[in-house]
PDB file of C-alpha atoms in Angstrom:
ATOM      1  CA  UNK A 925     114.371 114.194 134.882  1.00  0.00           C
ATOM      2  CA  UNK A 926     115.609 110.604 135.008  1.00  0.00           C
ATOM      3  CA  UNK A 927     112.108 109.113 135.508  1.00  0.00           C
ATOM      4  CA  UNK A 928     110.747 111.026 132.530  1.00  0.00           C
ATOM      5  CA  UNK A 929     113.512 109.797 130.318  1.00  0.00           C
ATOM      6  CA  UNK A 930     113.000 106.147 131.435  1.00  0.00           C
ATOM      7  CA  UNK A 931     109.230 106.467 130.785  1.00  0.00           C
ATOM      8  CA  UNK A 932     109.957 107.840 127.317  1.00  0.00           C
ATOM      9  CA  UNK A 933     112.278 104.931 126.513  1.00  0.00           C
ATOM     10  CA  UNK A 934     109.676 102.411 127.711  1.00  0.00           C
ATOM     11  CA  UNK A 935     107.070 104.114 125.593  1.00  0.00           C
ATOM     12  CA  UNK A 936     109.294 104.066 122.459  1.00  0.00           C
ATOM     13  CA  UNK A 937     110.165 100.415 123.127  1.00  0.00           C
ATOM     14  CA  UNK A 938     106.422  99.483 123.450  1.00  0.00           C
ATOM     15  CA  UNK A 939     105.628 101.332 120.206  1.00  0.00           C
ATOM     16  CA  UNK A 940     108.485  99.529 118.434  1.00  0.00           C
ATOM     17  CA  UNK A 941     107.280  96.121 119.732  1.00  0.00           C
ATOM     18  CA  UNK A 942     103.703  96.921 118.652  1.00  0.00           C
ATOM     19  CA  UNK A 943     104.779  98.038 115.184  1.00  0.00           C
ATOM     20  CA  UNK A 944     107.004  94.955 114.738  1.00  0.00           C
ATOM     21  CA  UNK A 945     104.215  92.678 115.871  1.00  0.00           C
ATOM     22  CA  UNK A 946     101.744  94.336 113.505  1.00  0.00           C
ATOM     23  CA  UNK A 947     104.146  94.021 110.613  1.00  0.00           C
ATOM     24  CA  UNK A 948     104.697  90.281 111.240  1.00  0.00           C
ATOM     25  CA  UNK A 949     100.971  89.720 111.707  1.00  0.00           C
ATOM     26  CA  UNK A 950     100.211  91.377 108.371  1.00  0.00           C
ATOM     27  CA  UNK A 951     103.068  89.660 106.566  1.00  0.00           C
ATOM     28  CA  UNK A 952     101.880  86.281 107.966  1.00  0.00           C
ATOM     29  CA  UNK A 953      98.256  86.888 106.870  1.00  0.00           C
ATOM     30  CA  UNK A 954      98.392  88.305 103.302  1.00  0.00           C
ATOM     31  CA  UNK A 955      95.063  89.800 102.222  1.00  0.00           C
ATOM     32  CA  UNK A 956      95.012  88.721  98.545  1.00  0.00           C
ATOM     33  CA  UNK A 957      92.633  85.882  98.013  1.00  0.00           C
ATOM     34  CA  UNK A 958      93.033  83.969  94.759  1.00  0.00           C
ATOM     35  CA  UNK A 959      89.910  82.222  93.447  1.00  0.00           C
ATOM     36  CA  UNK A 960      88.948  81.536  89.882  1.00  0.00           C
ATOM     37  CA  UNK A 961      91.703  80.422  87.491  1.00  0.00           C
ATOM     38  CA  UNK A 962      90.830  80.274  83.762  1.00  0.00           C
ATOM     39  CA  UNK A 963      92.837  80.237  80.538  1.00  0.00           C
ATOM     40  CA  UNK A 964      92.379  80.115  76.778  1.00  0.00           C
ATOM     41  CA  UNK A 965      93.055  76.854  74.954  1.00  0.00           C
ATOM     42  CA  UNK A 966      96.590  77.950  74.022  1.00  0.00           C
ATOM     43  CA  UNK A 967      97.243  79.346  77.578  1.00  0.00           C
ATOM     44  CA  UNK A 968      98.351  82.719  76.117  1.00  0.00           C
ATOM     45  CA  UNK A 969      95.475  84.476  77.906  1.00  0.00           C
ATOM     46  CA  UNK A 970      94.554  83.851  81.509  1.00  0.00           C
ATOM     47  CA  UNK A 971      92.272  85.257  84.180  1.00  0.00           C
ATOM     48  CA  UNK A 972      93.077  85.128  87.908  1.00  0.00           C
ATOM     49  CA  UNK A 973      90.078  85.884  90.122  1.00  0.00           C
ATOM     50  CA  UNK A 974      91.290  87.987  93.074  1.00  0.00           C
ATOM     51  CA  UNK A 975      89.720  89.366  96.203  1.00  0.00           C
ATOM     52  CA  UNK A 976      90.761  91.301  99.280  1.00  0.00           C
ATOM     53  CA  UNK A 977      90.156  89.564 102.624  1.00  0.00           C
ATOM     54  CA  UNK A 978      91.960  92.312 104.511  1.00  0.00           C
ATOM     55  CA  UNK A 979      90.606  95.438 106.216  1.00  0.00           C
ATOM     56  CA  UNK A 980      92.414  98.000 104.026  1.00  0.00           C
ATOM     57  CA  UNK A 981      92.705  98.650 100.286  1.00  0.00           C
ATOM     58  CA  UNK A 982      94.920  96.459  98.068  1.00  0.00           C
ATOM     59  CA  UNK A 983      96.783  98.108  95.184  1.00  0.00           C
ATOM     60  CA  UNK A 984      98.356  96.033  92.463  1.00  0.00           C
ATOM     61  CA  UNK A 985     101.895  97.310  91.766  1.00  0.00           C
ATOM     62  CA  UNK A 986     102.916  94.981  88.914  1.00  0.00           C
ATOM     63  CA  UNK A 987     102.398  91.709  87.146  1.00  0.00           C
ATOM     64  CA  UNK A 988     104.905  89.380  85.494  1.00  0.00           C
ATOM     65  CA  UNK A 989     104.550  85.986  83.884  1.00  0.00           C
ATOM     66  CA  UNK A 990     106.622  82.760  83.671  1.00  0.00           C
ATOM     67  CA  UNK A 991     110.223  83.736  84.429  1.00  0.00           C
ATOM     68  CA  UNK A 992     109.531  87.354  85.449  1.00  0.00           C
ATOM     69  CA  UNK A 993     108.704  88.339  81.884  1.00  0.00           C
ATOM     70  CA  UNK A 994     106.542  91.417  81.197  1.00  0.00           C
ATOM     71  CA  UNK A 995     103.155  90.309  79.781  1.00  0.00           C
ATOM     72  CA  UNK A 996     101.929  91.672  76.433  1.00  0.00           C
ATOM     73  CA  UNK A 997      98.703  92.997  78.044  1.00  0.00           C
ATOM     74  CA  UNK A 998      97.371  93.274  81.564  1.00  0.00           C
ATOM     75  CA  UNK A 999      94.033  94.637  82.731  1.00  0.00           C
ATOM     76  CA  UNK A1000      91.672  94.137  85.669  1.00  0.00           C
ATOM     77  CA  UNK A1001      88.063  93.063  85.146  1.00  0.00           C
ATOM     78  CA  UNK A1002      85.614  94.613  87.609  1.00  0.00           C
ATOM     79  CA  UNK A1003      82.615  92.419  87.291  1.00  0.00           C
ATOM     80  CA  UNK A1004      79.904  90.780  89.399  1.00  0.00           C
ATOM     81  CA  UNK A1005      79.368  87.227  90.518  1.00  0.00           C
ATOM     82  CA  UNK A1006      76.388  86.621  88.220  1.00  0.00           C
ATOM     83  CA  UNK A1007      78.285  87.781  85.114  1.00  0.00           C
ATOM     84  CA  UNK A1008      81.630  86.199  86.050  1.00  0.00           C
ATOM     85  CA  UNK A1009      84.793  86.736  83.932  1.00  0.00           C
ATOM     86  CA  UNK A1010      85.724  86.572  80.290  1.00  0.00           C
ATOM     87  CA  UNK A1011      88.994  85.050  78.948  1.00  0.00           C
ATOM     88  CA  UNK A1012      90.174  87.281  76.108  1.00  0.00           C
ATOM     89  CA  UNK A1013      93.151  89.123  74.714  1.00  0.00           C
ATOM     90  CA  UNK A1014      90.937  91.903  73.155  1.00  0.00           C
ATOM     91  CA  UNK A1015      89.814  94.146  76.012  1.00  0.00           C
ATOM     92  CA  UNK A1016      88.017  96.569  73.694  1.00  0.00           C
ATOM     93  CA  UNK A1017      85.665  94.387  71.630  1.00  0.00           C
ATOM     94  CA  UNK A1018      81.929  94.561  72.214  1.00  0.00           C
ATOM     95  CA  UNK A1019      81.804  91.242  74.078  1.00  0.00           C
ATOM     96  CA  UNK A1020      84.420  92.489  76.595  1.00  0.00           C
ATOM     97  CA  UNK A1021      82.939  95.937  77.391  1.00  0.00           C
ATOM     98  CA  UNK A1022      80.436  94.646  79.984  1.00  0.00           C
ATOM     99  CA  UNK A1023      83.277  93.143  82.056  1.00  0.00           C
ATOM    100  CA  UNK A1024      84.616  96.528  83.008  1.00  0.00           C
ATOM    101  CA  UNK A1025      88.283  96.258  81.942  1.00  0.00           C
ATOM    102  CA  UNK A1026      90.471  98.825  83.690  1.00  0.00           C
ATOM    103  CA  UNK A1027      94.221  99.540  83.992  1.00  0.00           C
ATOM    104  CA  UNK A1028      95.773  97.876  87.023  1.00  0.00           C
ATOM    105  CA  UNK A1029      97.070 101.216  88.311  1.00  0.00           C
ATOM    106  CA  UNK A1030      93.484 102.620  88.394  1.00  0.00           C
ATOM    107  CA  UNK A1031      92.133  99.901  90.687  1.00  0.00           C
ATOM    108  CA  UNK A1032      92.242  99.911  94.458  1.00  0.00           C
ATOM    109  CA  UNK A1033      90.563  96.685  95.661  1.00  0.00           C
ATOM    110  CA  UNK A1034      88.230  97.442  98.462  1.00  0.00           C
ATOM    111  CA  UNK A1035      88.409  95.477 101.694  1.00  0.00           C
ATOM    112  CA  UNK A1036      86.080  92.491 102.031  1.00  0.00           C
ATOM    113  CA  UNK A1037      85.782  91.752  98.300  1.00  0.00           C
ATOM    114  CA  UNK A1038      86.733  88.140  98.726  1.00  0.00           C
ATOM    115  CA  UNK A1039      83.366  87.517 100.322  1.00  0.00           C
ATOM    116  CA  UNK A1040      81.135  90.091  98.594  1.00  0.00           C
ATOM    117  CA  UNK A1041      78.924  88.870  95.826  1.00  0.00           C
ATOM    118  CA  UNK A1042      78.276  92.192  94.105  1.00  0.00           C
ATOM    119  CA  UNK A1043      81.809  93.078  92.938  1.00  0.00           C
ATOM    120  CA  UNK A1044      84.568  90.733  91.846  1.00  0.00           C
ATOM    121  CA  UNK A1045      87.974  91.380  90.374  1.00  0.00           C
ATOM    122  CA  UNK A1046      89.740  89.309  87.685  1.00  0.00           C
ATOM    123  CA  UNK A1047      93.272  89.920  86.630  1.00  0.00           C
ATOM    124  CA  UNK A1048      93.455  89.430  82.870  1.00  0.00           C
ATOM    125  CA  UNK A1049      96.850  88.716  81.423  1.00  0.00           C
ATOM    126  CA  UNK A1050      97.923  88.027  77.816  1.00  0.00           C
ATOM    127  CA  UNK A1051     101.373  87.039  76.606  1.00  0.00           C
ATOM    128  CA  UNK A1052     103.012  85.972  73.292  1.00  0.00           C
ATOM    129  CA  UNK A1053     103.674  82.493  74.650  1.00  0.00           C
ATOM    130  CA  UNK A1054     101.839  80.085  76.960  1.00  0.00           C
ATOM    131  CA  UNK A1055     101.542  81.348  80.526  1.00  0.00           C
ATOM    132  CA  UNK A1056     102.396  78.854  83.278  1.00  0.00           C
ATOM    133  CA  UNK A1057     102.855  81.313  86.175  1.00  0.00           C
ATOM    134  CA  UNK A1058     101.592  84.738  87.066  1.00  0.00           C
ATOM    135  CA  UNK A1059     103.390  86.815  89.663  1.00  0.00           C
ATOM    136  CA  UNK A1060     101.352  89.578  91.299  1.00  0.00           C
ATOM    137  CA  UNK A1061     103.163  92.283  93.306  1.00  0.00           C
ATOM    138  CA  UNK A1062     100.808  94.316  95.482  1.00  0.00           C
ATOM    139  CA  UNK A1063     100.720  96.744  98.364  1.00  0.00           C
ATOM    140  CA  UNK A1064      98.624  96.545 101.509  1.00  0.00           C
ATOM    141  CA  UNK A1065      98.882  98.967 104.453  1.00  0.00           C
ATOM    142  CA  UNK A1066     102.222 100.160 103.016  1.00  0.00           C
ATOM    143  CA  UNK A1067     103.678  96.654 102.987  1.00  0.00           C
ATOM    144  CA  UNK A1068     104.683  94.976  99.683  1.00  0.00           C
ATOM    145  CA  UNK A1069     103.663  91.395  98.916  1.00  0.00           C
ATOM    146  CA  UNK A1070     104.326  88.942  96.086  1.00  0.00           C
ATOM    147  CA  UNK A1071     101.764  86.284  95.163  1.00  0.00           C
ATOM    148  CA  UNK A1072     102.589  83.497  92.672  1.00  0.00           C
ATOM    149  CA  UNK A1073      99.761  81.716  90.820  1.00  0.00           C
ATOM    150  CA  UNK A1074     100.542  78.592  88.809  1.00  0.00           C
ATOM    151  CA  UNK A1075      98.688  77.347  85.711  1.00  0.00           C
ATOM    152  CA  UNK A1076      99.099  73.742  84.699  1.00  0.00           C
ATOM    153  CA  UNK A1077      99.402  73.198  80.956  1.00  0.00           C
ATOM    154  CA  UNK A1078      97.258  70.404  79.822  1.00  0.00           C
ATOM    155  CA  UNK A1079      99.055  67.442  78.333  1.00  0.00           C
ATOM    156  CA  UNK A1080      97.799  66.377  74.882  1.00  0.00           C
ATOM    157  CA  UNK A1081      97.256  62.637  74.709  1.00  0.00           C
TER     158      UNK A1081
END
């Protein structure tokens, strides 16, 4: 009975080491790929092009702006590389409809979308004041990540 108990402990230890290694590997290689950054002239509406370079689905959990403020509006554009993205704060007008605006909770970003040309994702954020930072909280393989994207305000000369 002693040998069986020893083998069980070794097995449990190996599983724990594997799981810990996997966790640190995933944490060290976040899947969210930030590409296109665009903003309106007043910086109150921005678009962050995002892709998934991982091998599992990415789910956006929340978005905040500047000093962790809740944005006025947040949607995800599901577009294509030929069409690109639109910077707008009106997601329902006739010019915006072709860009496939959806609620962030309804989108699961498929794996490999940072390299695909047929489907691209753009996080559209609007706020009542100029946006200088967008914080994206997302989940991947059950692990939560935070990504900060900075926008530089242009200096008027």
